[in-house]
CSV table of C-alpha atoms and ligand atoms in Angstrom, one decimal:
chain,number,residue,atom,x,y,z
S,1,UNK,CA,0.0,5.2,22.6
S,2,UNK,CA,-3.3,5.0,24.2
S,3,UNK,CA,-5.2,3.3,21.2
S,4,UNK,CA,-6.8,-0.6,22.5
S,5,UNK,CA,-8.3,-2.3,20.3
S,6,UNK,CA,-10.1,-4.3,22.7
S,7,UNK,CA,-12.8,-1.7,22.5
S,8,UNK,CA,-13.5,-1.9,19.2
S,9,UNK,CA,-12.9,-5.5,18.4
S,10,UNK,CA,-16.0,-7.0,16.2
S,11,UNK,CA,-17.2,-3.8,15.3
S,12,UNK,CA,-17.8,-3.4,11.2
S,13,UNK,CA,-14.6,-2.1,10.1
S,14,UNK,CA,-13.4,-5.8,11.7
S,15,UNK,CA,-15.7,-7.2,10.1
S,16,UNK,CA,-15.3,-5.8,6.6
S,17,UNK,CA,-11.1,-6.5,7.2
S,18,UNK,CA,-11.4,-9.9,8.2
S,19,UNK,CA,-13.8,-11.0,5.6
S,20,UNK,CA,-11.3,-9.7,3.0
S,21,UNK,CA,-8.2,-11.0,5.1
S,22,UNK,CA,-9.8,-14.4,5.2
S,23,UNK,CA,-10.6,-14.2,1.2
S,24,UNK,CA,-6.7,-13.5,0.4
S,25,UNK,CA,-5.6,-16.1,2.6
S,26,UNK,CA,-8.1,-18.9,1.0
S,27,UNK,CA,-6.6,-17.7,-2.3
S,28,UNK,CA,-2.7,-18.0,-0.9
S,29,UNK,CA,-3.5,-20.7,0.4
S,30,UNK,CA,-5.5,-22.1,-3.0
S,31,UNK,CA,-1.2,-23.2,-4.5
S,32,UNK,CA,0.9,-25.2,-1.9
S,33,UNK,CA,3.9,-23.5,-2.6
S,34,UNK,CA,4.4,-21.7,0.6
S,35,UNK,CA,3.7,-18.1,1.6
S,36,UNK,CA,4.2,-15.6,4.6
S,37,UNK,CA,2.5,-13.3,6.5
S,38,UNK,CA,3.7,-10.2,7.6
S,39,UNK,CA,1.7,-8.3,10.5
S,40,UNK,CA,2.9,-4.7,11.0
S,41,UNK,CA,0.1,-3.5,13.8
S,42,UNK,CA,-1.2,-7.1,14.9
S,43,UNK,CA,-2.7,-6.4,18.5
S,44,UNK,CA,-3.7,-8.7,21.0
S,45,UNK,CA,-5.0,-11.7,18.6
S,46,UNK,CA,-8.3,-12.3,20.8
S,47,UNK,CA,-11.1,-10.3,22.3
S,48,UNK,CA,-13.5,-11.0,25.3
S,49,UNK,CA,-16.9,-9.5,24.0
S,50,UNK,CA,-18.0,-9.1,27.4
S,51,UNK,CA,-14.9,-8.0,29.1
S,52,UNK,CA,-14.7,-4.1,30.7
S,53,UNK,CA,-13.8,-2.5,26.9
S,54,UNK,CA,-16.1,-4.4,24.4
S,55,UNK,CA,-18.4,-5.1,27.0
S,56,UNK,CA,-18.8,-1.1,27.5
S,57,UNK,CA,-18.9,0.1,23.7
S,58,UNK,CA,-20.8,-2.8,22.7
S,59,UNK,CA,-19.1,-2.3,18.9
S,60,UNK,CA,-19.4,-5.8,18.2
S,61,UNK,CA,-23.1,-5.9,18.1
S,62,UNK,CA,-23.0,-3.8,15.2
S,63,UNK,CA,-20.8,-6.0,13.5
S,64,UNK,CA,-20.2,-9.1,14.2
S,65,UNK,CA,-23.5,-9.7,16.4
S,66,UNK,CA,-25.3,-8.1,13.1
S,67,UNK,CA,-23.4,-10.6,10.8
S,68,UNK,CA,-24.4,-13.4,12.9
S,69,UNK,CA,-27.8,-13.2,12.9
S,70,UNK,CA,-28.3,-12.3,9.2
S,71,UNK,CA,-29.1,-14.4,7.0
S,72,UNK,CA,-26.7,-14.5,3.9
S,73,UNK,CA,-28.6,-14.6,0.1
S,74,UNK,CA,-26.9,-17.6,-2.3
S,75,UNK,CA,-24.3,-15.7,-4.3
S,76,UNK,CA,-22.8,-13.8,-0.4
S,77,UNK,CA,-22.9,-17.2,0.9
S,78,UNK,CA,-19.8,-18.7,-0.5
S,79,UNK,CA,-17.8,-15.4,0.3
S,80,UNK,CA,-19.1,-14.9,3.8
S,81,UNK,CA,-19.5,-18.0,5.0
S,82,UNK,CA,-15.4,-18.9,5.7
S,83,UNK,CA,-15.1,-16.3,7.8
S,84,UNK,CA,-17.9,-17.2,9.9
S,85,UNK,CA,-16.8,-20.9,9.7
S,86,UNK,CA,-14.0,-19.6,12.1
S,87,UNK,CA,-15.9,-17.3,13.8
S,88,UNK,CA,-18.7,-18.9,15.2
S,89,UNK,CA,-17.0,-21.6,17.5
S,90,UNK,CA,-15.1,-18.0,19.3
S,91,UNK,CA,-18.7,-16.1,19.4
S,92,UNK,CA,-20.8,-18.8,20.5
S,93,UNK,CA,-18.4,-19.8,23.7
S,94,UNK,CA,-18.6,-18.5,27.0
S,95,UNK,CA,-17.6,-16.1,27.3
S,96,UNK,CA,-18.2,-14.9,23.3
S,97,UNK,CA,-14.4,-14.2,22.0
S,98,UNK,CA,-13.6,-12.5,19.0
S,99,UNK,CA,-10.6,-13.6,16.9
S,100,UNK,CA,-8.3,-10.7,15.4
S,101,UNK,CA,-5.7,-11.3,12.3
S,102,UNK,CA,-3.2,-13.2,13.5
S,103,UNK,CA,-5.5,-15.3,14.8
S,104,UNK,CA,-7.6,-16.2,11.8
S,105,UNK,CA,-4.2,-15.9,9.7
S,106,UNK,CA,-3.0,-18.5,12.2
S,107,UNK,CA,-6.4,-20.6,11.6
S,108,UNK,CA,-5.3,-20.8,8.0
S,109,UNK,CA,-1.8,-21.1,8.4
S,110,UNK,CA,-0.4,-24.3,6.4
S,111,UNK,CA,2.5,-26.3,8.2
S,112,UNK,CA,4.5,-24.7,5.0
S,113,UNK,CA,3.3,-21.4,5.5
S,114,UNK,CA,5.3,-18.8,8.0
S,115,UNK,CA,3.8,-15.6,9.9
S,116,UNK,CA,5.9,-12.3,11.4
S,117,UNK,CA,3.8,-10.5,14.0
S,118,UNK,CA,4.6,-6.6,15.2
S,119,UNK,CA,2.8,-5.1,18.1
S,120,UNK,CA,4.2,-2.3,20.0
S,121,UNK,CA,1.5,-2.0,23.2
S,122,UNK,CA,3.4,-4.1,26.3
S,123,UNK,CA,-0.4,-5.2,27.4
S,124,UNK,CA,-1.2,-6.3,23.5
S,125,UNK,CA,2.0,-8.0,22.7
S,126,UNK,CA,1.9,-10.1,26.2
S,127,UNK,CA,-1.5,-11.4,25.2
S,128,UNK,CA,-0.1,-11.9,21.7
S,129,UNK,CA,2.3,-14.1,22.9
S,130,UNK,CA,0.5,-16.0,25.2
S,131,UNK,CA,-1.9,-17.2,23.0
S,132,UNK,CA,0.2,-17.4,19.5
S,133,UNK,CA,4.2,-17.8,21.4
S,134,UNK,CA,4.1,-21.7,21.3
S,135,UNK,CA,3.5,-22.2,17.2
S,136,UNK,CA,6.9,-22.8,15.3
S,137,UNK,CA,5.5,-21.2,12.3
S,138,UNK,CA,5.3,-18.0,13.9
S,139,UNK,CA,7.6,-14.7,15.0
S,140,UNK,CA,6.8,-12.3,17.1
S,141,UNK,CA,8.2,-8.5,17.9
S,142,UNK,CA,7.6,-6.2,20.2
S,143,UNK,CA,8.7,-3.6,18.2
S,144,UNK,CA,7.3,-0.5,15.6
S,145,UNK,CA,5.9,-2.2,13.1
S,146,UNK,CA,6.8,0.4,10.4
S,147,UNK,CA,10.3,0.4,11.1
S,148,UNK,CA,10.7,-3.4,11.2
S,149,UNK,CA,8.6,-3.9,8.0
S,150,UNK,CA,11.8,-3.1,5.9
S,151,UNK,CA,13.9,-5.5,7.0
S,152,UNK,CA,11.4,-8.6,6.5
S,153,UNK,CA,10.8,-7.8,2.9
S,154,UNK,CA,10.7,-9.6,0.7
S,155,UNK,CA,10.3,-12.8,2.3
S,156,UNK,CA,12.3,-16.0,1.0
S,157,UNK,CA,8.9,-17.4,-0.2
S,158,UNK,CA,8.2,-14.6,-2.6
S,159,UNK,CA,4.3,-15.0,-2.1
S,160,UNK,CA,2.4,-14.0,1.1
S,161,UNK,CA,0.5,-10.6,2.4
S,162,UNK,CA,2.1,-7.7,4.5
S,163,UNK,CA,-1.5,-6.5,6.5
S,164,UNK,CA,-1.4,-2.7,7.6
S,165,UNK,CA,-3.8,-2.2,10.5
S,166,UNK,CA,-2.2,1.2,12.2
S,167,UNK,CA,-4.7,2.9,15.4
S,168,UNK,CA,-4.6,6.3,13.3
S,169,UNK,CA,-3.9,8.2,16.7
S,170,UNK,CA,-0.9,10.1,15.0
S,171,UNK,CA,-2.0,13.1,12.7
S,172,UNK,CA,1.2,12.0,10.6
S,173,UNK,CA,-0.4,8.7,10.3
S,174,UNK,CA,-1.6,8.7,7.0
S,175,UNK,CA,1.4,9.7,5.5
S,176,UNK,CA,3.1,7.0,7.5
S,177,UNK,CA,0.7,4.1,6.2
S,178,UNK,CA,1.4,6.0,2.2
S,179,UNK,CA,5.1,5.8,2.7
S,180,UNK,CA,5.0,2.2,4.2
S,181,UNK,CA,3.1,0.7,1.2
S,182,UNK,CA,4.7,2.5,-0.7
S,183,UNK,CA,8.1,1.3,0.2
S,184,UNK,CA,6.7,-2.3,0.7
S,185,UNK,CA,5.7,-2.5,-2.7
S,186,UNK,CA,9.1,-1.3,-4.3
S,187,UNK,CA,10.9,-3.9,-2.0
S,188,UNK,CA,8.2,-6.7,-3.0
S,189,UNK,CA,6.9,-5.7,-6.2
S,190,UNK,CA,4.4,-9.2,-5.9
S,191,UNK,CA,3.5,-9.3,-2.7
S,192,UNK,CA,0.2,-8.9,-1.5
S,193,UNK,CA,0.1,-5.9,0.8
S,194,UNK,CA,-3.2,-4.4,2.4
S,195,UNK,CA,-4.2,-1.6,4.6
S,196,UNK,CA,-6.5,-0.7,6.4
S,197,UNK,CA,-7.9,3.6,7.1
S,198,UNK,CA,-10.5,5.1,8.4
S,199,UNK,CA,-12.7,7.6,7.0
S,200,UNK,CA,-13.4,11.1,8.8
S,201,UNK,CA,-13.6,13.1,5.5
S,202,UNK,CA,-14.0,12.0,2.2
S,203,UNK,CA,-10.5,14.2,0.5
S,204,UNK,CA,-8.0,12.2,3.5
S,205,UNK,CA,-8.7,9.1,1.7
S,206,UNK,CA,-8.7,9.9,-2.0
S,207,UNK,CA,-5.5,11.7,-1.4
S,208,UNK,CA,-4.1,8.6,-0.1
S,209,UNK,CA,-5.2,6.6,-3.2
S,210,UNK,CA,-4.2,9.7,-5.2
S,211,UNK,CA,-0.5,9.4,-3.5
S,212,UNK,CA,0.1,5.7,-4.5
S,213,UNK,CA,-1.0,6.6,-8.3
S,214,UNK,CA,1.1,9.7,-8.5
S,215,UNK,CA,3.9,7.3,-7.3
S,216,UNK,CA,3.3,4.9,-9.2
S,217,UNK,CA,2.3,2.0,-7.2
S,218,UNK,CA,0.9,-0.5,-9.7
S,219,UNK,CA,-2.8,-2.7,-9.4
S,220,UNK,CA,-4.1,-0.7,-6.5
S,221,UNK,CA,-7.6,-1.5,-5.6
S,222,UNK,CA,-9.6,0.8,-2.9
S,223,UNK,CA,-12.6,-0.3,-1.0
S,224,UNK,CA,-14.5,1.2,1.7
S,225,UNK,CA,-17.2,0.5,3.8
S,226,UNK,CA,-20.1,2.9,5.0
S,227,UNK,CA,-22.3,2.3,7.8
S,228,UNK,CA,-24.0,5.6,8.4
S,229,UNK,CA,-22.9,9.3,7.6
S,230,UNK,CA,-19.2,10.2,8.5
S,231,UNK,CA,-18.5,12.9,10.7
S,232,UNK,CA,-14.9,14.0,11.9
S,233,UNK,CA,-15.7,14.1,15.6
S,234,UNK,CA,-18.6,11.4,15.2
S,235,UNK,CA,-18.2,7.7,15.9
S,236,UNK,CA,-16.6,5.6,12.9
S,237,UNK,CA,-19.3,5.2,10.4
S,238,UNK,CA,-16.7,4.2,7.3
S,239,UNK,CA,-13.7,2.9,6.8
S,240,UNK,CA,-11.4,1.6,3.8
S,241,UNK,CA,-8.9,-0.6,2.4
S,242,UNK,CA,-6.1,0.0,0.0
S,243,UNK,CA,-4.9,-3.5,-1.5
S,244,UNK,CA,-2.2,-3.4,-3.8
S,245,UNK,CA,-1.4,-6.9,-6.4
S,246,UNK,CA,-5.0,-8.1,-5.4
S,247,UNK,CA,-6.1,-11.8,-5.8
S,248,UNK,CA,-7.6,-12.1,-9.4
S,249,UNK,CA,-11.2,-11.5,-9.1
S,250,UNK,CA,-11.6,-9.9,-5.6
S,251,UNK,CA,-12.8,-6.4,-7.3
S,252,UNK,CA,-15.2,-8.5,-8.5
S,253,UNK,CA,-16.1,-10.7,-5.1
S,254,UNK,CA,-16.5,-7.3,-4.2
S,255,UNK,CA,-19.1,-6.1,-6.6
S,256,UNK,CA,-21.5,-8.5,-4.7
S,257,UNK,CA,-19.9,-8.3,-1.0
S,258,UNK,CA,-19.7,-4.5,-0.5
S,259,UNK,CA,-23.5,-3.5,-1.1
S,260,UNK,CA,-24.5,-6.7,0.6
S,261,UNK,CA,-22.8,-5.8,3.9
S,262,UNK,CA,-23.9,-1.9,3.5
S,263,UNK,CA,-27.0,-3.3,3.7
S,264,UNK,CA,-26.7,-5.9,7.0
S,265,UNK,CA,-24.1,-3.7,8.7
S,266,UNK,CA,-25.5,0.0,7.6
S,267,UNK,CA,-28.5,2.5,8.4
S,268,UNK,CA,-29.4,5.4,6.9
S,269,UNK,CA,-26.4,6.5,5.0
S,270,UNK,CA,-25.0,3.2,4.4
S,271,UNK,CA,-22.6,2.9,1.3
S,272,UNK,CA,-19.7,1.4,-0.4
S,273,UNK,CA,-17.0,2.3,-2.7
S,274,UNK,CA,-14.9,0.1,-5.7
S,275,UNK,CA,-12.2,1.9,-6.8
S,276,UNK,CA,-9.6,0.4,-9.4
S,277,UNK,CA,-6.8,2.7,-8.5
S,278,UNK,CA,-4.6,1.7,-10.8
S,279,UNK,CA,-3.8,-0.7,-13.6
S,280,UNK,CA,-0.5,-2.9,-14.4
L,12,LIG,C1,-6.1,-1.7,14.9
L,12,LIG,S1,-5.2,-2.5,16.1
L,12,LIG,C2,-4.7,-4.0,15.3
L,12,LIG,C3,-5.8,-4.9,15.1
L,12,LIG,C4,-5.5,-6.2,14.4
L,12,LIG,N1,-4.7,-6.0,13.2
L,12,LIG,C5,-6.7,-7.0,14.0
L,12,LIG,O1,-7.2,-6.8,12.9
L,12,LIG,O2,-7.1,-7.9,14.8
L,12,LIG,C6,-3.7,-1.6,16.0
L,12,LIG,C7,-2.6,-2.1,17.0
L,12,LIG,O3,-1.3,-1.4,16.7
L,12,LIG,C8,-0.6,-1.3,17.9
L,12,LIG,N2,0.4,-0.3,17.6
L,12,LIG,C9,0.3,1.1,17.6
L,12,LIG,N3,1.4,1.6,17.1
L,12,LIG,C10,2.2,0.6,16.7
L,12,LIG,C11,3.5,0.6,16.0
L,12,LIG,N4,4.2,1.7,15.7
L,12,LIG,N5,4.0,-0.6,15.8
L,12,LIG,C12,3.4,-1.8,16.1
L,12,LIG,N6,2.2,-1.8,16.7
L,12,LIG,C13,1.6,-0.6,17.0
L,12,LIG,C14,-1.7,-0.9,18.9
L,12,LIG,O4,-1.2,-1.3,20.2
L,12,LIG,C15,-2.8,-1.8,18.4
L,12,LIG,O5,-2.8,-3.1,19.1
């Protein structure tokens, strides 16, 4: 298990997750019934931009820093501008500080609402619990998040998100992420669930979205994000998300967020993708 994400914290791929993360949770948390969020891969929560691993790929100014600095068009605005509601207070400090998922789930958190964090990495999950171990609202396990998944689903809320976010060292890993939506789904046919892949070669992905079809998960939505032309050994240049029972109207928000961020985030052979998987 080498994977850190402190290198790549604030990079796009961040960015294009956590403006969708943040989107589901402002539509949870739209109802006040209560709901629960299940991390499987949750890392360390917070990221020093200028520490020894972000500091030395520098990711972040191509997403985050970009985002910053651009300057959003009216109908982006209402979308965007949540997520960098939270995220300017980290980025503008000293030093600038990114905030991963369970910290901008815990940002959103309601006193009603509950959140189960896995993280497997000993460095990762001691950072994860100093900065998130003293909230009531919150579990944590340092444990494989794909085998622990089963046994928290489906929450006694009924309504909440599991979140996906695997490194994608393994070569089995895609088959992993299939099987573990997969099986979420069938344990929690309502539940939000969400993950996130990157994109090396164009047939990995659509055979992932292909998978869930052929077994018949129902109202999948795929998106991915293209910042410049994808290469198997190259850096990441595109990544995606599967999202299965998606908030009404996010393939929509979509529509207006995806070739807007191509735009701010990409170069060259920027892109996007909306895919309604599948149906009811
Ligand atoms: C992409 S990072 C997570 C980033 C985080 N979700 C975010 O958006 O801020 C993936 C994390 O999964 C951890 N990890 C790797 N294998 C794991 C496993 N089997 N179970 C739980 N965590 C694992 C890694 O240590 C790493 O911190």
């Amino acid at each position: 298990m080498n994977y850190r994400h402190e290198f790549h914290a604030g990079n796009f791929a961040d960015v294009f997750k956590h403006i969708v993360l943040t989107r589901i949770l402002q539509h949870l948390g739209a109802k006040p019934a209560p709901f629960r969020v299940i991390e499987t891969h949750a890392g360390s929560g917070f990221y020093d931009l200028l520490g020894p691993e972000a500091g030395k790929t520098a990711e972040w100014r191509g997403g985050i820093g970009k985002l910053m600095a651009a300057s959003l068009v009216p109908e982006v605005q209402p979308l965007i501008a949540p997520y960098l509601q939270l995220m300017a207070p980290l980025i503008e400090g000293e030093p600038p500080r990114y905030g991963g998922s369970p910290w901008i789930a815990k940002t959103l958190l309601r006193r009603q609402d509950k959140m189960l964090f896995c993280e497997l990495h000993p460095d990762a999950f001691a950072n994860l619990r100093a900065n998130f171990g003293n909230d009531a609202r919150i579990k944590l396990f340092q444990t494989d998040g794909y085998a622990r998944l089963k046994a928290f689903l489906p929450p006694a809320e009924r309504r909440g998100l599991v979140l996906i976010d695997p490194p994608f060292e393994a070569a089995d890993e895609f088959a992993k992420a299939a099987e573990a939506v997969e099986h979420a789904w069938r344990k929690w046919m309502t539940g939000i669930i969400m993950l996130w892949y990157p994109v090396k070669d164009a047939g990995t992905s659509a055979a992932l979205a292909a998978h869930l079809l052929e077994r018949g998960v129902k109202r999948v939505l795929r998106l991915e994000l293209q910042t410049g032309r994808p290469a198997p050994q190259g850096p990441l240049a595109r990544c995606g998300l599967i999202l299965v029972n998606p908030p009404f109207r996010l393939d929509a928000e979509a529509e207006i967020l995806l070739p807007w961020l191509s735009g701010v985030l990409g170069a060259g052979e920027a892109g996007f993708l909306i895919e309604r998987v599948s149906g009811e």
